[in-house]
XYZ file of C-alpha atoms in Angstrom:
204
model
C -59.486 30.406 6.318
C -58.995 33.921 6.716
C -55.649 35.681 7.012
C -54.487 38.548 8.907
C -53.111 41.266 6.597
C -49.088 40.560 8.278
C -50.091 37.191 7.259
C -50.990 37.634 3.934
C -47.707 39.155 3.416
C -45.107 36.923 4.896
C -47.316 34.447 2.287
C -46.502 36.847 -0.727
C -43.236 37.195 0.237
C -42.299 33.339 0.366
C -44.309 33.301 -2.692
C -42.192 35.115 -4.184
C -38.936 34.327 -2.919
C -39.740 30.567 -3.480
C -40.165 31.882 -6.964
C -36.415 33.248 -7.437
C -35.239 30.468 -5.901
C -37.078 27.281 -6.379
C -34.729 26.078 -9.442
C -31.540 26.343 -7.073
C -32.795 24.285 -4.287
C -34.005 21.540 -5.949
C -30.805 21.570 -7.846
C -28.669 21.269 -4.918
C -31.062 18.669 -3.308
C -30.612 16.793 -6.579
C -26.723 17.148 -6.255
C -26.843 15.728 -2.439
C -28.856 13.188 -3.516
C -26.372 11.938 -5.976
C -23.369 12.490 -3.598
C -24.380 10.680 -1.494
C -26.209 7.545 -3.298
C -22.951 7.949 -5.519
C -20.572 7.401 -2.684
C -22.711 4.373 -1.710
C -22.144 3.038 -4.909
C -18.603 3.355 -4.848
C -18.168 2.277 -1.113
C -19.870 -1.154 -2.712
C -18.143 -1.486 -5.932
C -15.239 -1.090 -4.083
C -16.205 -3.658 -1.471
C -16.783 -5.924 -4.609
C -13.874 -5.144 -6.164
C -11.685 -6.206 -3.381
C -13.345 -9.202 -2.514
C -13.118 -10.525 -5.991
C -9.281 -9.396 -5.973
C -9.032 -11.823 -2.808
C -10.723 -15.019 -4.353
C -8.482 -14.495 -7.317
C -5.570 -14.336 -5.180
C -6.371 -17.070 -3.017
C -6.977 -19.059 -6.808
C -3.492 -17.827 -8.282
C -1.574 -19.361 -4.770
C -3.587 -22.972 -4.703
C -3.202 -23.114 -8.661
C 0.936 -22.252 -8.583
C 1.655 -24.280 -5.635
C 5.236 -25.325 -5.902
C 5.169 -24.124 -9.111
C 5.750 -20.332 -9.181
C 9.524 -20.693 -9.422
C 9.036 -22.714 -12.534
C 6.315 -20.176 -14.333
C 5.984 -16.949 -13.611
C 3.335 -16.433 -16.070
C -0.152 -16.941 -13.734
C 1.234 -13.974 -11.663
C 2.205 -11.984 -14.326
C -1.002 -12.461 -15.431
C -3.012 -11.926 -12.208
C -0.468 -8.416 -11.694
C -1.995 -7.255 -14.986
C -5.170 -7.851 -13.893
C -5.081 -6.099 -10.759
C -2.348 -3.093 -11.091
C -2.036 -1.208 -8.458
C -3.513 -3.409 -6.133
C -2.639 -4.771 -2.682
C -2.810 -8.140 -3.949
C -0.516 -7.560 -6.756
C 1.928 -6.730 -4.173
C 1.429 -9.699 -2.815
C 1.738 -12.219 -6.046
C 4.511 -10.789 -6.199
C 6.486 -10.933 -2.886
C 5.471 -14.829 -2.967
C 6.575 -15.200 -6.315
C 9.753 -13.869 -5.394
C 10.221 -16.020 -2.102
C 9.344 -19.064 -4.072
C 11.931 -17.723 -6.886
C 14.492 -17.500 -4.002
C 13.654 -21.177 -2.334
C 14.794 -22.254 -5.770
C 18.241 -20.204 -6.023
C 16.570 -18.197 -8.700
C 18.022 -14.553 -7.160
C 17.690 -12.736 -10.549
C 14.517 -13.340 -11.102
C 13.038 -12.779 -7.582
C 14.875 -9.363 -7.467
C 12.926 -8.868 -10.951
C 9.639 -9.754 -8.970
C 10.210 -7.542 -6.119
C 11.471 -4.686 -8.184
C 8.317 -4.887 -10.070
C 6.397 -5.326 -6.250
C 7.830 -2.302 -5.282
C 6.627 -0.548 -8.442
C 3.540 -1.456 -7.426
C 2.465 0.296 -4.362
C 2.917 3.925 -2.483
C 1.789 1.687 0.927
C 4.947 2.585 3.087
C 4.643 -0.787 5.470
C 4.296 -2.782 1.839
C 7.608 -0.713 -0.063
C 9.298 -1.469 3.401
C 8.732 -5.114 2.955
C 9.340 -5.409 -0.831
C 12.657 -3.027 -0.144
C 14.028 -5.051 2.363
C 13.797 -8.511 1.211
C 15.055 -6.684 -2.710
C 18.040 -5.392 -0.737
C 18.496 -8.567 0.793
C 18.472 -10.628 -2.699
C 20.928 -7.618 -4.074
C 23.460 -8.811 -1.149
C 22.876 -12.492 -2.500
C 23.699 -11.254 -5.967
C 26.760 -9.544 -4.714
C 24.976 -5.943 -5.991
C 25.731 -4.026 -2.776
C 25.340 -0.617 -3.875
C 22.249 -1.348 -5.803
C 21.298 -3.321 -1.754
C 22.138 -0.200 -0.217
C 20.060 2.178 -2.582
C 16.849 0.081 -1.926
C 17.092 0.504 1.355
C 17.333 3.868 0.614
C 13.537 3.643 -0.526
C 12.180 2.997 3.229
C 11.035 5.665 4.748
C 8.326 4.502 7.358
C 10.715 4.363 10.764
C 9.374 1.374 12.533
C 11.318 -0.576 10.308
C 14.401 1.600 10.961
C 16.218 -1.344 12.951
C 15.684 -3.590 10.417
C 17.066 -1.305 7.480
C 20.204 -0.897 9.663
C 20.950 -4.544 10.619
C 20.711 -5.523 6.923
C 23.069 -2.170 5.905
C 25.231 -3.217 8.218
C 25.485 -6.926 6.536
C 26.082 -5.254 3.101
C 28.658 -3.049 4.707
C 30.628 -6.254 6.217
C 30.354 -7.808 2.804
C 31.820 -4.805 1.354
C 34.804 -5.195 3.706
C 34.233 -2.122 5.613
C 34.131 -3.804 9.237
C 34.128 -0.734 11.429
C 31.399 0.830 9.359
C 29.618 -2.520 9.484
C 30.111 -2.016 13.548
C 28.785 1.247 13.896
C 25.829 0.505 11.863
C 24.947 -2.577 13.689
C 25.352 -0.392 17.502
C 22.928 1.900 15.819
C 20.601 -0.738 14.866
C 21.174 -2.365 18.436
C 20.268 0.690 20.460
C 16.747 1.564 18.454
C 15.798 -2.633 18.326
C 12.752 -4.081 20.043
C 13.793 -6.475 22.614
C 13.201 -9.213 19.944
C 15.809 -8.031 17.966
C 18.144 -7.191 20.330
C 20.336 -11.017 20.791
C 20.104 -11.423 16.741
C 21.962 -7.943 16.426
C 24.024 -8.409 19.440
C 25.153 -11.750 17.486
C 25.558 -10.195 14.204
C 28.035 -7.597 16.416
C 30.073 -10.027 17.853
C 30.880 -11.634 14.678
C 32.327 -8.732 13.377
């Protein structure tokens, strides 16, 4: 096949350029290829990783039933296992509300102390700060109560942390502070909430 002469030199000159560059391209089409079957990978492994976090979990709470108050070593365990995790968080918070079912208020505020170690989730270190503070109050620790409340920061929980400062406050013996903290809680409250606060008021 014959080529015109403009022809024969846009063919030299890809020659040649293909030639300087050659190496680079099929380095970076090496490199995508590896992103992205890479992030496949990890998208399963995480998959994997989570699912087998959940069948353990589900093992640890039919295994410990009714028992977690009396050993806590199957969730210490399964917490080594799976730092960091979700479902640490969890083994934990139900390790601590069995530990409280028994009366056991030291230990549980161990377990959620160590819960809230465990995650950076904001809706999880709301939970685990809330029901810590609230085993503080049982334990008569009210400034320690008050300064894990302090660690809630997500404000859709805001109501909450207020009705259960104002508790510690009224244990404390400061009523009127107890009063204005519960008027705050009432006017940011869900409807829900509302008659329990209103209640909590009117005892004061």
């Amino acid at each position: 096949m014959a080529y015109t002469i403009e022809e024969e030199q846009e063919i030299n000159q890809f020659k040649s350029w293909w030639k300087e560059n050659y190496k680079g391209i099929i380095i970076v089409f090496v490199l995508t290829l590896a992103v992205v079957y890479g992030w496949r990978y990890w998208q399963t492994s995480q998959v994997a990783k989570a699912q087998n976090q959940s069948a353990a979990y589900e093992m640890l709470l039919n295994s410990t039933q009714g028992k977690m108050a009396a050993d806590a070593k199957p969730t210490e365990m399964f917490v080594s296992e799976n730092s960091g995790s979700s479902y640490a968080v969890f083994a934990l918070l139900a390790q601590a509300k069995a530990e409280v079912q028994a009366f056991k208020f030291k230990q549980a505020e161990v377990s959620l102390e160590s819960a809230l170690a465990q995650t950076t989730d904001p809706v999880l270190q709301a939970v685990a700060a809330l029901r810590l503070s609230a085993v503080q109050l049982q334990l008569k620790k009210y400034n320690a109560a008050l300064a894990s409340l302090q660690k809630i920061n997500d404000q859709s929980w805001a109501a909450s942390k207020l009705l259960l400062q104002g508790e510690i406050e009224q244990a404390q013996g400061k009523t009127e502070q107890a009063k204005a903290t519960l008027q705050q809680a009432l006017s940011i409250a869900d409807p829900e909430s509302k008659p329990l606060i209103q209640v909590r008021l009117n005892s004061l």
